[in-house]
């Protein structure tokens, strides 16, 4: 959701901060700000809207020589997106930037107001800087005041704080929201809430753990854990390849990431396919001992991957599988049994509802696993086991390659378990492994198909709504296609089981109702075909996607003929991704940063 950057060093600090914030734009924001401390003097710039507004405000500001600086892009949670609510937040002579939510901020604010503190903003964050200065009056050192402040905060936070009396230092803390510390070749320190902000600026990083806090100064970094014990600085190398996070000639990150699916799926499969079996080196087979049920839990696109997987896990591994929307699961007092393996699926590994569901499952004593795209994310560090999707940075807010790799991993997991539980014979497992090996080629974008979809998109810019319909795994794929269209074109779309249309929705059928129909050759073809014909007979406008011709459709997108419905699934996925993107481009929308959305929803 929000982005944090920080710097301690001799370089021109404004450029470092703003360039870092620009790499975090994809996370979604509505205001931004930087604060720089040099020679005990602060300079502060904040602006609502895009970074260009902040750059305007700081246009004539430059530094030479040593300074410390912090920056932030804010996605409004407490308080409207205004300059006053933008970070950094000011005390008397301290500034703070913060990601997360301080759950006890009201009581702290009341106490501080009772002590005479005047608040300028509506945010929870401002509490941090005033509480710090409250403790500063009695603490021996500013760092002790910072430590005392942290002990009183509850909730999720990633914090950078600077104070004029310690001219060369940034205090930092991490609990529940991501924070990374980086070091460059000059031994200078940088901070980022995602390593995207650090690529090309430093060569080694530390992914902070919950409870980690400390300070970075001209002498270096002091790091402590939640038991106040000093922690060794174990840096890991950071990719210098900034290009991997850039557009590489595509119009949007989303387009790049759709085209990238063919390569990232190869990475996802790497080392995991044997001729006769699936191999997850990161999984201890004992994890599945005593497991008779799987519960999948996720949000949004990841939920659609989970729903797709539920068909495969029951079909291949003959294991009872249920799927939960995380924001519902958290509050419905679920009945859980200890023989259930709780699997959360998350691209970011930071989605608040999914993370809290994971914590709930752990509290119930369930074995837990996460399927995630971000190593060292909160969920990866919390779950008993994790399988990384290896999709690389996904900067488009509308998830594409992350979804593809999630379904791929879950398909492999269904076969892994089928092998462990002897529920599929060796021949069938070998056959499906062959299908998996064909995945990268299956999702490679055919330029002619892309051009057809680009042309077709002009016909689907209006109308009073879309139905995306499918059966079996093509129902969650229909849900995903509808979500892709909604989130980047802002047109109304609904995913529906095609067999359900006659139970009400068909009342909407008319020429203005666009139905995108998924019609796979190898899964319930006849059943689905008759559902589409019912709609066509009532004059709905049909766009069918199928390897077989279908004369009842107004538009038909012919996919390649393949041997199995799962390959059809992945090919149709690419069609839906490209179609929604081309419609959104025609509508002139910001495909990578759609309105109202954030890449990672780290608040409820
Ligand atoms: C998908 O296109 C959306 N950006 C959104 O639904 C996303 O899938 C959801 O917020 C879950 O995010 P996660 O996978 O990082 O947990």
Short mmCIF file of N, CA and C in Angstrom, two decimals, residues 12-15 38 58-64:
data_model
loop_
_atom_site.label_atom_id
_atom_site.label_comp_id
_atom_site.label_asym_id
_atom_site.label_seq_id
_atom_site.Cartn_x
_atom_site.Cartn_y
_atom_site.Cartn_z
N UNK A 12 23.53 13.52 -3.12
CA UNK A 12 22.36 14.42 -3.13
C UNK A 12 21.12 13.64 -2.73
N UNK A 13 20.60 13.93 -1.57
CA UNK A 13 19.60 13.04 -0.96
C UNK A 13 18.24 13.14 -1.64
N UNK A 14 17.87 14.31 -2.16
CA UNK A 14 16.52 14.47 -2.73
C UNK A 14 16.33 13.48 -3.88
N UNK A 15 17.30 13.37 -4.75
CA UNK A 15 17.16 12.48 -5.92
C UNK A 15 17.03 11.03 -5.47
N UNK A 38 19.95 18.08 7.79
CA UNK A 38 21.36 18.38 7.52
C UNK A 38 21.79 19.54 8.43
N UNK A 58 9.76 20.55 -4.36
CA UNK A 58 11.16 20.47 -3.90
C UNK A 58 12.12 20.90 -4.99
N UNK A 59 11.57 21.53 -6.02
CA UNK A 59 12.34 21.81 -7.24
C UNK A 59 13.67 22.52 -6.94
N UNK A 60 13.64 23.52 -6.09
CA UNK A 60 14.86 24.33 -5.90
C UNK A 60 15.70 23.83 -4.72
N UNK A 61 15.28 22.71 -4.12
CA UNK A 61 16.00 22.21 -2.93
C UNK A 61 17.09 21.23 -3.36
N UNK A 62 18.32 21.46 -2.96
CA UNK A 62 19.43 20.53 -3.23
C UNK A 62 20.32 20.47 -2.00
N UNK A 63 21.01 19.34 -1.81
CA UNK A 63 21.97 19.26 -0.70
C UNK A 63 23.34 18.89 -1.27
N UNK A 64 24.38 19.32 -0.55
CA UNK A 64 25.74 18.80 -0.83
C UNK A 64 26.30 18.36 0.52
#
